[in-house]
Amino acid sequence: MRRKVTLKQIAKELDISISTVSKSLRDSHEISEETRQKVQAFAKLYNYKPNNIALSLKNKKTKTIGIIIPEIVHHFFATVISGIEQVANEKGYNVIVCLSDESFDKEVINLEMLASGSTDGFIMSLSKETQQKKDFHHIEEVINQGMPVVLFDRITNDVFCDKVIIDDQQAAYDAVSFFIEKKYKNIALITTVDYVSVGKLRTEGYLKALKEHKIAAQNHLILKIEDIEHCQDSITELLQNNEIDAVFAVNELFAVTAIKTALKLGKKVPVDIAVIGFTDGIISQFSTPTITTVSQNGIKMGQKAAKILIDRLEKEEEDEQYTTEIIETNLVFRESTTT
Amino acid sequence: MRRKVTLKQIAKELDISISTVSKSLRDSHEISEETRQKVQAFAKLYNYKPNNIALSLKNKKTKTIGIIIPEIVHHFFATVISGIEQVANEKGYNVIVCLSDESFDKEVINLEMLASGSTDGFIMSLSKETQQKKDFHHIEEVINQGMPVVLFDRITNDVFCDKVIIDDQQAAYDAVSFFIEKKYKNIALITTVDYVSVGKLRTEGYLKALKEHKIAAQNHLILKIEDIEHCQDSITELLQNNEIDAVFAVNELFAVTAIKTALKLGKKVPVDIAVIGFTDGIISQFSTPTITTVSQNGIKMGQKAAKILIDRLEKEEEDEQYTTEIIETNLVFRESTTT
DNA sequence: CTGAAAGCGCTTACAG
DNA sequence: CTGAAAGCGCTTACAG
């Protein structure tokens, strides 16, 4: 075993001081050409790499970004991480990932853990429980301690910080307006309970589109799903008991379940029922029929969030001006709608 | 802004020494009850949390695990991370994730970056390029420096370390044997090029199953795909030009593409062509028909890998005995096969 | 041109 | 019972 070599060892070996070694490796002009060469050659030979931890302690920055998300087994979140990773890597940052598992407590614990010196800042998306409790003191605490936070997708307006979102309401509005223009009469909505911020906004977009086209919203066409694991039954009920010719679903899972249920009930998609989903993930691409969907560019969200965070980290002055970046969405047309 | 408080500040505030503060907080019996109480109360008030970086430097361990995988936008890998996170968290470890993007160079850079003090050990799955080049010096280097590595899924036998895999050959053998027992005559294989270790092993399992049942392998029924992005064409060709009644695909994507292609060619699945895939991911669950598949328990792989790594990290003696853990797989029967 | 000293935030063996 | 000192691995202002 060949342990990692330190400045101290190099200094001893070469019989010079640690300071001289350090300066030589940083190519300081204080040091003679000769010494520099010698030290550099030696360091190379022994494959010297400065210890990140020591540097972090000294510089008071870790060059790492903390990511806290509800789940990773979610194509959208994986996609965002991928985007963050990309720009973080380019700028010499590492990425620590923690999962809240949709739990408030885990979110708090992870945040505090990472805030104790491990990261320079955070990129996060709130857990469901956090959104439900509306308790954001942990995030405010961290910001107060001088660590910037960028919130994305599942955000809150109660915390002042940078945010990266899509215009959920507008995107839903566009999707539903498409249906209306195509003369669909009974447009159902399959959404989440209201405390999920993005679900609520998408619901609002649906309602707004109906209202602006002077169509009365009908409560029995709106399904708010609490328990995602068992959405099957309520969706069956929805489709069975109503004359529905179009469905707007606020996520992929609801969309694919609606399609499968419709098929099972003997209806044809998109002929009898057209479906538009949300999030252009794996399911939308590989379902049969493939699903028309609002594409929510996760990679871009991640990239943008990372850019904003790193800019703030590397800016000298404290800038109290927070931005909310809105990533554009668009409808990706596939087989679950007719054109 | 309220910066994080340090021992030094507490010491100054309370007019005692740093050592005394440190010991009080660790509840040392060296310190008087009174002082301890006072310090602890004060620390609580100011929400003192020891600085992880300082601890890492002092203790020479970071309590973080480095994960290097080819991609995160891959349900299987996301699943493994999830498993790792779970046990890491339980044991007080954090997780740094780096992506190699299937590139050898990125894998090396990331590994070296993290090895410079940021993590205590690694869990990794090799990039395609690494498997192709068969260059593993970077991994050996890290192990040599005393940092344990656990390889999973895409591993190599050229490196001595702990490994977590499934029995890819056996799993493929089982799947193909199922077809044979069901009297399927022309069983096609859709696989990757041979340098992808798991692809190769699954191919071997296919061949072995045929051989043991005294069926001659037919080259025109074996499709090795290089460019995953454009597998569509070659799969169409395969299905069009041959009398195939069963397909074994070494991943989900190939399986779903085979199904869609078959449907497009007017064949019914599973009646005309039965399909078994590999990796029980999102696609297999939501495709129509849903796909019978070899389930590769990613969560369990991640958990196991993390357990092995942490055990090794926390064991005192250097243990040269490496294990290769084999996670059991099983066939999950769905609609793409008849029973 | 080189090196001793101080310091980042902590712990702990040792002295008093 | 308390505190000064050394040390983890590094950098840099300062002295010589």
XYZ file of C-alpha atoms (C1' of nucleotides) in Angstrom:
710
model
C 0.000 0.000 0.000
C 1.261 3.375 -1.029
C -0.443 6.063 1.008
C -1.064 9.443 -0.474
C 1.947 11.730 -0.193
C 1.710 15.096 1.592
C 3.653 18.328 1.395
C 5.310 17.465 4.647
C 6.723 14.239 3.264
C 7.966 15.909 0.128
C 9.603 18.608 2.221
C 11.326 16.060 4.387
C 12.436 13.998 1.440
C 13.880 17.013 -0.353
C 15.134 18.588 2.835
C 13.414 21.921 2.321
C 10.551 23.613 4.130
C 6.890 22.902 3.640
C 6.305 26.486 2.564
C 8.822 26.176 -0.185
C 7.216 23.000 -1.436
C 3.798 24.565 -1.396
C 4.968 27.633 -3.251
C 6.912 25.626 -5.780
C 3.885 23.570 -6.649
C 1.854 26.689 -7.105
C 4.604 27.975 -9.355
C 5.278 31.022 -7.212
C 7.861 33.405 -8.577
C 9.254 33.748 -5.105
C 10.946 30.414 -5.613
C 14.020 29.764 -7.743
C 13.533 28.065 -11.045
C 15.739 25.238 -9.906
C 13.886 24.458 -6.715
C 10.567 24.678 -8.458
C 11.623 22.186 -11.098
C 12.967 19.798 -8.565
C 9.862 19.907 -6.402
C 7.516 19.606 -9.318
C 9.332 16.641 -10.725
C 9.285 14.934 -7.363
C 5.612 15.669 -6.827
C 4.771 14.281 -10.209
C 6.754 11.161 -9.568
C 4.887 10.535 -6.344
C 1.622 11.577 -7.898
C 1.017 14.290 -5.364
C -2.504 15.704 -5.229
C -3.402 18.354 -2.685
C -5.819 17.163 -0.049
C -9.274 18.589 -0.755
C -10.285 18.546 2.852
C -7.310 20.614 3.949
C -7.971 23.054 1.133
C -11.603 23.315 2.114
C -10.744 24.070 5.681
C -8.191 26.646 4.686
C -10.238 28.341 1.992
C -13.520 28.074 3.784
C -15.104 26.701 0.686
C -15.636 23.140 -0.312
C -16.337 23.404 -4.015
C -19.220 21.072 -3.593
C -22.930 21.569 -4.091
C -25.550 19.844 -2.007
C -28.600 18.502 -3.821
C -31.642 17.532 -1.808
C -34.539 16.046 -3.713
C -37.536 13.944 -2.755
C -36.544 10.893 -4.775
C -34.020 9.834 -7.313
C -36.048 7.018 -8.814
C -37.960 9.586 -10.726
C -36.851 10.258 -14.234
C -37.424 13.973 -13.930
C -35.233 14.357 -10.869
C -32.536 12.143 -12.324
C -32.593 14.374 -15.341
C -32.155 17.490 -13.226
C -29.223 15.967 -11.379
C -27.686 15.153 -14.699
C -27.949 18.806 -15.729
C -26.512 20.018 -12.434
C -23.645 17.546 -12.634
C -22.742 18.735 -16.071
C -22.193 22.377 -15.228
C -20.866 21.628 -11.747
C -18.204 19.443 -13.280
C -17.252 22.041 -15.823
C -16.694 24.542 -13.058
C -14.789 22.156 -10.837
C -17.546 21.455 -8.363
C -18.668 18.143 -6.928
C -22.166 17.189 -6.095
C -23.476 15.557 -2.926
C -26.898 14.046 -3.326
C -29.313 13.485 -0.469
C -32.836 12.143 -0.696
C -35.629 13.343 1.530
C -37.925 10.458 0.581
C -40.742 12.993 0.676
C -40.205 13.300 4.411
C -39.867 16.632 6.184
C -37.643 15.234 8.895
C -35.239 13.621 6.476
C -35.081 16.838 4.527
C -34.154 18.766 7.656
C -31.612 16.237 8.840
C -29.919 16.056 5.468
C -29.848 19.791 5.079
C -28.327 20.319 8.496
C -25.837 17.553 7.959
C -24.597 19.058 4.718
C -24.748 22.594 6.073
C -22.177 21.699 8.723
C -19.326 22.463 6.442
C -19.809 19.917 3.687
C -21.141 22.150 0.943
C -21.016 25.734 -0.207
C -24.641 25.909 -1.263
C -27.752 23.957 -2.091
C -30.036 23.073 -4.926
C -33.248 21.554 -3.736
C -36.809 20.574 -4.500
C -39.186 20.352 -1.546
C -40.585 17.152 -0.163
C -44.336 16.729 -0.164
C -44.438 16.784 3.573
C -42.541 20.045 3.678
C -44.972 21.570 1.239
C -47.825 20.354 3.339
C -46.436 21.629 6.635
C -45.295 24.877 5.103
C -42.383 24.843 7.498
C -39.276 26.249 5.868
C -37.244 27.370 8.855
C -34.466 24.901 8.001
C -33.992 26.519 4.632
C -34.094 30.025 6.012
C -31.581 29.037 8.650
C -29.129 27.864 6.031
C -29.575 30.987 3.935
C -29.061 33.050 7.050
C -25.771 31.351 7.632
C -24.664 32.635 4.287
C -25.152 29.529 2.160
C -27.078 30.227 -1.009
C -30.003 27.994 -1.898
C -31.610 27.504 -5.294
C -35.071 25.972 -5.230
C -36.451 24.219 -8.303
C -39.721 22.696 -9.425
C -41.345 22.158 -6.040
C -40.681 25.558 -4.546
C -42.315 27.940 -2.099
C -42.776 31.669 -2.274
C -42.303 31.921 1.469
C -38.540 31.676 1.171
C -36.456 34.391 -0.420
C -33.898 32.782 -2.668
C -33.221 31.983 -6.308
C -35.699 29.713 -8.007
C -35.909 27.756 -11.223
C -39.310 26.663 -12.341
C -41.460 26.154 -15.360
C -44.660 28.097 -15.738
C -46.820 25.237 -14.577
C -50.037 27.131 -14.877
C -49.303 28.344 -18.390
C -48.198 24.908 -19.530
C -51.422 23.355 -18.279
C -53.368 26.197 -19.811
C -51.756 25.550 -23.174
C -52.463 21.846 -23.064
C -56.099 22.294 -22.145
C -56.529 25.110 -24.674
C -55.291 22.731 -27.326
C -58.092 20.344 -26.432
C -60.656 23.124 -26.449
C -59.570 24.354 -29.854
C -59.842 20.832 -31.171
C -63.475 20.914 -30.048
C -63.225 18.360 -27.295
C -66.250 18.715 -25.093
C -65.629 16.884 -21.858
C -62.099 17.451 -20.744
C -61.190 15.672 -17.550
C -58.371 16.594 -15.213
C -56.355 14.074 -13.230
C -54.274 15.933 -10.717
C -52.693 15.709 -7.270
C -53.947 17.080 -4.001
C -53.548 20.820 -3.689
C -50.635 21.006 -1.318
C -48.285 19.783 -4.021
C -47.407 23.173 -5.454
C -46.986 22.103 -9.057
C -50.178 20.070 -8.969
C -52.110 23.043 -7.715
C -50.685 25.350 -10.380
C -51.478 22.895 -13.141
C -54.996 22.576 -11.827
C -55.301 26.347 -11.940
C -54.121 26.354 -15.529
C -56.800 23.832 -16.416
C -59.499 25.922 -14.761
C -58.254 29.108 -16.335
C -58.309 27.611 -19.829
C -61.909 26.476 -19.344
C -62.969 29.794 -17.926
C -61.402 31.876 -20.666
C -63.186 29.791 -23.235
C -66.399 30.164 -21.293
C -66.704 26.516 -20.442
C -68.038 25.680 -17.019
C -65.731 23.519 -14.950
C -67.436 20.336 -13.809
C -66.406 18.920 -10.502
C -67.054 15.340 -11.456
C -64.494 15.652 -14.265
C -61.770 16.683 -11.840
C -59.991 13.921 -9.991
C -57.546 14.831 -7.224
C -55.444 11.861 -6.315
C -53.986 11.520 -2.874
C -52.540 8.062 -2.951
C -50.532 7.592 -6.107
C -50.023 3.898 -5.487
C -53.723 3.251 -5.858
C -54.756 5.734 -8.494
C -56.025 2.935 -10.705
C -59.413 2.567 -9.040
C -60.388 6.199 -8.955
C -59.285 6.653 -12.551
C -61.403 3.711 -13.632
C -64.332 5.247 -11.835
C -63.726 8.601 -13.457
C -63.598 7.218 -16.976
C -66.427 4.794 -16.511
C -68.978 7.163 -15.102
C -68.484 10.123 -17.374
C -68.597 10.979 -21.011
C -65.011 12.022 -21.333
C -63.324 12.616 -24.653
C -60.078 14.162 -23.423
C -57.899 13.826 -20.370
C -55.248 16.172 -19.104
C -53.038 14.502 -16.498
C -50.505 16.378 -14.379
C -47.896 13.673 -14.576
C -46.828 10.704 -16.655
C -48.079 8.092 -14.307
C -51.609 9.441 -14.282
C -51.483 9.787 -18.061
C -50.374 6.233 -18.714
C -52.825 4.873 -16.188
C -55.629 6.807 -17.866
C -54.640 5.357 -21.227
C -54.451 1.816 -19.972
C -57.735 2.182 -18.169
C -59.415 3.617 -21.243
C -58.158 0.741 -23.358
C -59.378 -1.713 -20.792
C -62.818 -0.094 -20.875
C -62.854 -0.702 -24.607
C -62.226 2.889 -25.634
C -59.696 3.764 -28.268
C -56.892 6.247 -27.686
C -56.759 8.828 -29.172
C -59.971 8.292 -31.146
C -62.419 7.977 -28.263
C -60.310 9.627 -25.632
C -57.301 11.842 -26.235
C -54.694 12.188 -23.515
C -52.068 14.772 -22.693
C -49.646 14.186 -19.856
C -46.979 16.176 -18.073
C -43.227 15.479 -17.904
C -41.602 14.057 -20.975
C -40.116 10.978 -19.389
C -39.531 7.368 -20.202
C -43.142 6.381 -19.824
C -44.412 8.953 -22.312
C -41.861 7.839 -24.848
C -42.398 4.120 -24.580
C -46.020 3.683 -23.702
C -48.319 2.365 -26.430
C -49.653 4.648 -27.738
C -46.852 7.089 -26.990
C -48.061 10.035 -24.981
C -48.442 13.655 -25.993
C -47.012 15.593 -23.126
C -45.804 18.876 -21.708
C -42.067 18.632 -21.868
C -40.350 19.908 -18.803
C -36.741 20.213 -19.669
C -35.107 18.715 -16.577
C -31.588 18.891 -17.940
C -32.010 22.576 -18.621
C -33.517 23.189 -15.188
C -30.553 21.494 -13.592
C -28.061 23.391 -15.683
C -29.730 26.695 -14.959
C -29.979 26.023 -11.243
C -26.309 25.083 -11.083
C -25.308 28.163 -13.038
C -27.237 30.462 -10.754
C -25.845 28.844 -7.645
C -22.245 28.848 -8.789
C -22.483 32.432 -10.010
C -23.664 33.464 -6.617
C -20.967 31.459 -4.885
C -18.252 33.029 -6.955
C -19.532 36.559 -6.855
C -17.749 38.664 -4.275
C -20.469 41.005 -3.123
C -23.508 39.800 -1.338
C -26.283 40.271 -3.876
C -29.700 40.470 -2.372
C -31.386 40.440 -5.750
C -32.915 37.008 -6.202
C -34.078 35.744 -9.564
C -36.812 33.337 -10.516
C -35.875 31.704 -13.763
C -38.693 30.287 -15.826
C -37.753 27.456 -18.144
C -39.936 27.292 -21.196
C -42.028 24.205 -21.802
C -43.658 22.938 -24.943
C -46.113 20.319 -26.023
C -44.541 17.238 -27.553
C -47.094 15.682 -29.845
C -47.281 11.921 -29.991
C -49.831 9.208 -30.558
C -52.207 9.878 -27.681
C -53.702 12.903 -29.440
C -54.883 13.465 -32.982
C -53.581 16.438 -34.894
C -26.653 37.012 8.596
C -25.694 34.812 11.476
C -22.551 32.891 10.611
C -22.015 29.472 12.047
C -20.520 29.539 15.519
C -17.211 27.791 16.292
C -15.618 26.408 19.411
C -13.319 29.363 19.474
C -16.185 31.814 19.654
C -17.932 29.883 22.372
C -14.701 29.738 24.329
C -14.209 33.462 24.042
C -17.797 34.233 24.940
C -17.655 32.025 28.003
C -14.101 32.970 28.833
C -12.788 29.441 29.016
C -10.399 27.503 26.790
C -11.237 25.840 23.525
C -10.229 22.472 24.926
C -12.695 22.813 27.738
C -15.467 23.696 25.352
C -14.655 20.758 23.121
C -14.581 18.336 26.014
C -17.770 19.702 27.523
C -19.619 19.186 24.319
C -18.393 15.641 24.119
C -19.570 15.179 27.693
C -16.133 14.303 28.955
C -15.963 13.341 32.613
C -12.841 15.378 32.932
C -15.014 18.474 33.028
C -17.133 19.622 35.967
C -20.836 19.127 35.755
C -21.354 22.847 36.022
C -19.081 23.849 33.162
C -20.496 21.137 30.956
C -24.032 22.338 31.545
C -23.130 25.907 30.868
C -21.288 25.125 27.653
C -23.963 22.783 26.382
C -26.694 25.288 27.032
C -24.762 27.974 25.250
C -23.977 25.720 22.302
C -27.590 24.778 21.974
C -28.669 28.377 22.081
C -26.297 29.252 19.287
C -27.115 26.068 17.425
C -23.538 24.906 17.389
C -22.711 22.075 14.985
C -19.168 20.823 14.640
C -17.613 21.570 11.297
C -17.493 18.386 9.219
C -14.472 19.476 7.286
C -12.409 20.067 10.393
C -13.496 16.712 11.746
C -12.589 15.017 8.503
C -9.149 16.516 8.530
C -8.593 15.573 12.117
C -10.007 12.065 11.928
C -8.693 11.294 8.508
C -12.066 10.074 7.461
C -14.811 11.921 5.715
C -17.795 9.720 6.342
C -18.726 10.048 2.713
C -18.923 7.501 -0.050
C -18.110 8.287 -3.645
C -20.390 6.819 -6.291
C -19.244 6.789 -9.886
C -21.692 5.485 -12.445
C -22.038 5.815 -16.189
C -25.354 7.644 -16.134
C -28.021 8.624 -13.726
C -30.814 8.901 -16.254
C -31.109 5.187 -16.168
C -33.689 3.724 -13.919
C -31.473 0.874 -12.823
C -28.644 3.131 -11.696
C -31.025 5.525 -9.970
C -32.385 2.538 -8.143
C -28.934 1.458 -7.013
C -28.142 4.947 -5.734
C -31.366 4.877 -3.828
C -30.309 1.648 -2.136
C -26.858 2.996 -1.349
C -28.297 6.222 0.061
C -30.554 4.311 2.354
C -27.900 2.352 4.185
C -25.339 5.144 3.960
C -27.760 7.472 5.693
C -28.525 4.966 8.402
C -24.853 4.682 9.178
C -24.217 8.406 9.067
C -22.539 8.544 5.704
C -23.084 10.971 2.869
C -22.944 10.172 -0.759
C -21.129 12.062 -3.511
C -22.316 11.150 -6.980
C -20.236 11.556 -10.107
C -21.184 10.540 -13.617
C -18.702 9.170 -16.103
C -21.064 9.610 -19.042
C -19.676 6.307 -20.329
C -16.330 8.046 -20.829
C -13.063 6.603 -19.582
C -11.471 9.996 -19.122
C -14.353 11.369 -17.090
C -14.297 8.268 -14.954
C -10.604 8.743 -14.224
C -10.920 12.470 -13.530
C -13.851 11.992 -11.206
C -12.191 9.170 -9.375
C -8.983 11.116 -8.843
C -10.885 14.196 -7.798
C -12.803 12.328 -5.137
C -9.797 10.304 -4.090
C -7.992 13.477 -3.092
C -9.484 13.446 0.323
C -13.176 13.794 -0.411
C -14.319 10.264 0.270
C -13.395 7.224 2.292
C -14.232 4.721 -0.395
C -16.021 4.095 -3.648
C -18.923 2.267 -5.154
C -18.760 2.170 -8.907
C -19.964 0.642 -12.133
C -17.634 0.854 -15.093
C -18.160 3.037 -18.118
C -18.450 1.349 -21.473
C -15.248 2.908 -22.635
C -13.399 1.614 -19.587
C -14.679 -1.869 -20.258
C -13.585 -1.574 -23.831
C -10.103 -0.284 -23.056
C -9.660 -2.705 -20.184
C -7.614 -0.066 -18.433
C -8.213 -0.159 -14.711
C -5.060 1.437 -13.350
C -7.050 4.307 -11.852
C -9.044 1.913 -9.746
C -6.022 -0.061 -8.682
C -4.268 3.153 -7.756
C -7.089 4.154 -5.450
C -7.202 0.744 -3.821
C -3.454 0.900 -3.379
C -3.825 4.124 -1.511
C -5.980 2.303 0.959
C -9.429 3.353 -0.195
C -11.770 0.415 -0.611
C -13.744 0.068 -3.817
C -16.897 -1.939 -4.419
C -17.709 -2.636 -8.057
C -21.248 -3.466 -9.080
C -23.049 -4.606 -12.200
C -20.494 -3.592 -14.808
C -17.417 -5.027 -13.162
C -14.107 -6.522 -14.193
C -12.281 -9.540 -12.888
C -8.977 -7.791 -13.458
C -9.299 -5.756 -10.292
C -9.197 -7.315 -6.856
C -11.920 -5.782 -4.752
C -15.401 -6.475 -3.477
C -18.082 -6.912 -6.087
C -21.842 -7.035 -6.198
C -23.428 -8.547 -9.248
C -26.261 -10.653 -10.408
C -25.599 -13.918 -12.146
C -26.148 -12.486 -15.591
C -25.434 -15.706 -17.385
C -27.750 -17.751 -15.207
C -30.530 -15.182 -15.466
C -30.327 -15.234 -19.249
C -30.132 -18.994 -19.195
C -33.314 -19.164 -17.141
C -35.185 -16.806 -19.416
C -34.210 -18.672 -22.562
C -34.874 -22.043 -20.951
C -38.374 -20.863 -20.172
C -38.893 -20.248 -23.872
C -37.476 -23.605 -24.805
C -39.683 -25.427 -22.350
C -42.668 -23.617 -23.754
C -41.718 -25.112 -27.120
C -40.738 -21.914 -28.843
C -38.728 -22.777 -31.902
C -36.940 -19.703 -33.119
C -35.668 -17.738 -30.203
C -33.897 -14.555 -31.172
C -31.396 -12.674 -29.033
C -31.027 -8.920 -29.031
C -27.883 -8.006 -27.165
C -25.074 -5.478 -26.923
C -21.589 -5.687 -28.327
C -19.343 -8.028 -26.410
C -17.187 -5.574 -24.543
C -20.113 -4.646 -22.323
C -19.524 -7.265 -19.657
C -23.127 -7.849 -18.735
C -24.172 -8.043 -22.376
C -21.561 -10.647 -23.022
C -22.573 -12.752 -20.042
C -26.219 -12.625 -21.017
C -25.307 -13.687 -24.506
C -23.413 -16.617 -23.043
C -26.450 -17.588 -20.999
C -28.551 -17.597 -24.136
C -26.081 -19.800 -25.965
C -25.711 -22.119 -23.033
C -29.456 -22.633 -22.744
C -29.692 -23.522 -26.434
C -26.744 -25.827 -26.259
C -27.941 -27.731 -23.208
C -31.257 -28.307 -24.893
C -29.458 -29.418 -28.017
C -30.663 -26.587 -30.151
C -28.229 -25.160 -32.650
C -27.596 -21.468 -32.265
C -28.325 -19.577 -35.432
C -26.271 -16.511 -36.145
C -28.992 -14.732 -38.031
C -31.157 -14.847 -34.925
C -28.537 -13.042 -32.870
C -28.405 -9.296 -33.124
C -25.567 -7.408 -31.444
C -26.346 -3.739 -31.245
C -23.592 -1.168 -31.167
C -25.478 2.062 -31.473
C -28.378 2.044 -29.067
C -29.815 5.256 -30.461
C -30.514 3.589 -33.770
C -31.423 0.069 -32.786
C -34.796 0.431 -34.450
C -33.622 -0.364 -37.962
C -31.628 -3.459 -37.202
C -34.411 -4.809 -35.028
C -36.911 -4.294 -37.824
C -34.622 -6.147 -40.138
C -34.198 -8.980 -37.656
C -37.913 -9.475 -37.139
C -38.829 -9.027 -40.756
C -36.433 -11.474 -42.260
C -36.779 -14.347 -39.862
C -39.394 -16.654 -38.518
C -39.084 -15.651 -34.933
C -41.546 -16.668 -32.263
C -39.652 -15.493 -29.194
C -37.220 -12.730 -28.379
C -34.871 -12.447 -25.464
C -33.532 -8.907 -25.087
C -30.704 -7.974 -22.717
C -32.298 -4.714 -21.656
C -35.613 -2.944 -21.475
C -35.028 -0.679 -24.384
C -34.321 -3.518 -26.778
C -37.337 -5.379 -25.430
C -39.764 -2.527 -25.879
C -38.369 -1.724 -29.289
C -38.794 -5.345 -30.320
C -42.393 -5.281 -29.170
C -43.216 -2.054 -30.940
C -41.547 -3.276 -34.078
C -43.401 -6.560 -33.973
C -46.710 -4.770 -33.569
C -45.847 -2.516 -36.454
C -45.104 -5.544 -38.603
C -48.586 -6.784 -37.802
C -47.550 -9.491 -35.383
C -49.274 -9.937 -32.075
C -47.426 -9.995 -28.786
C -47.317 -12.432 -27.095
C -49.314 -14.653 -29.472
C -47.060 -14.436 -32.527
C -43.938 -13.328 -30.753
C -43.240 -13.596 -27.049
C -40.723 -11.252 -25.488
C -38.620 -11.335 -22.339
C -36.497 -8.372 -21.372
C -33.931 -7.594 -18.735
C -34.096 -5.027 -15.918
C -37.437 -4.517 -14.294
C -37.707 -0.788 -14.869
C -40.305 1.771 -15.741
C -40.539 0.711 -19.356
C -41.296 -2.907 -18.562
C -44.012 -1.891 -16.159
C -45.767 0.627 -18.353
C -45.308 -0.595 -21.879
C -48.343 -2.086 -23.612
C -48.250 -5.027 -23.351
C -46.291 -4.954 -20.108
C -43.034 -6.816 -20.389
C -41.970 -10.073 -18.807
C -38.500 -9.446 -17.556
C -35.546 -10.545 -15.492
C -35.776 -8.435 -12.373
C -32.478 -7.111 -11.240
C -33.020 -5.781 -7.794
C -31.172 -2.466 -7.963
C -32.186 -1.320 -4.516
C -30.812 -4.508 -3.050
C -27.603 -4.238 -5.048
C -27.102 -0.726 -3.762
C -27.824 -1.709 -0.193
C -25.493 -4.649 -0.357
C -22.701 -2.640 -1.942
C -23.010 0.066 0.694
C -23.020 -2.497 3.482
C -19.905 -4.182 2.209
C -18.096 -0.878 1.761
C -19.025 0.524 5.154
C -18.162 -2.724 6.893
C -14.759 -2.607 5.357
C -14.316 1.051 6.240
C -15.180 0.453 9.853
C -13.237 -2.736 10.315
C -9.932 -2.185 12.013
C -7.751 -4.814 10.430
C -6.904 -4.753 6.786
C -8.853 -7.685 5.398
C -7.525 -8.996 2.148
C -10.430 -11.352 1.697
C -12.649 -9.889 -0.998
C -16.179 -11.076 -1.564
C -18.297 -11.232 -4.677
C -21.901 -11.003 -3.668
C -24.439 -12.391 -6.083
C -27.896 -10.873 -5.866
C -30.602 -13.276 -6.895
C -32.769 -12.418 -9.878
C -36.118 -13.752 -10.896
C -38.438 -13.650 -13.845
C -41.342 -11.270 -13.448
C -44.140 -12.530 -15.649
C -46.264 -9.979 -17.436
C -48.207 -9.658 -20.638
C -45.456 -10.120 -23.195
C -45.350 -13.863 -22.614
C -48.055 -16.484 -22.306
C -48.065 -18.780 -19.325
C 15.251 32.998 -2.497
C 13.849 30.302 1.748
C 11.499 29.291 5.933
C 9.101 29.982 10.483
C 4.708 31.262 12.056
C -0.125 31.689 12.183
C -4.369 30.014 11.059
C -8.662 27.270 9.037
C -11.849 24.197 13.240
C -11.388 20.531 15.590
C -9.484 16.668 19.201
C -6.678 14.674 22.650
C -2.446 13.396 25.211
C -0.214 15.721 28.613
C 0.925 19.152 32.348
C -0.455 21.650 36.114
C -10.923 20.304 36.932
C -8.767 23.371 33.273
C -5.790 24.721 29.602
C -1.599 24.938 26.546
C 0.335 22.396 22.915
C 0.569 19.561 18.962
C -1.340 17.999 14.971
C -4.584 16.793 10.711
C -2.708 19.176 5.418
C -2.655 23.111 3.480
C -1.646 28.527 2.299
C 0.264 32.984 2.789
C 1.833 37.286 5.053
C 5.975 38.275 7.011
C 11.008 38.045 8.380
C 15.494 37.199 7.215
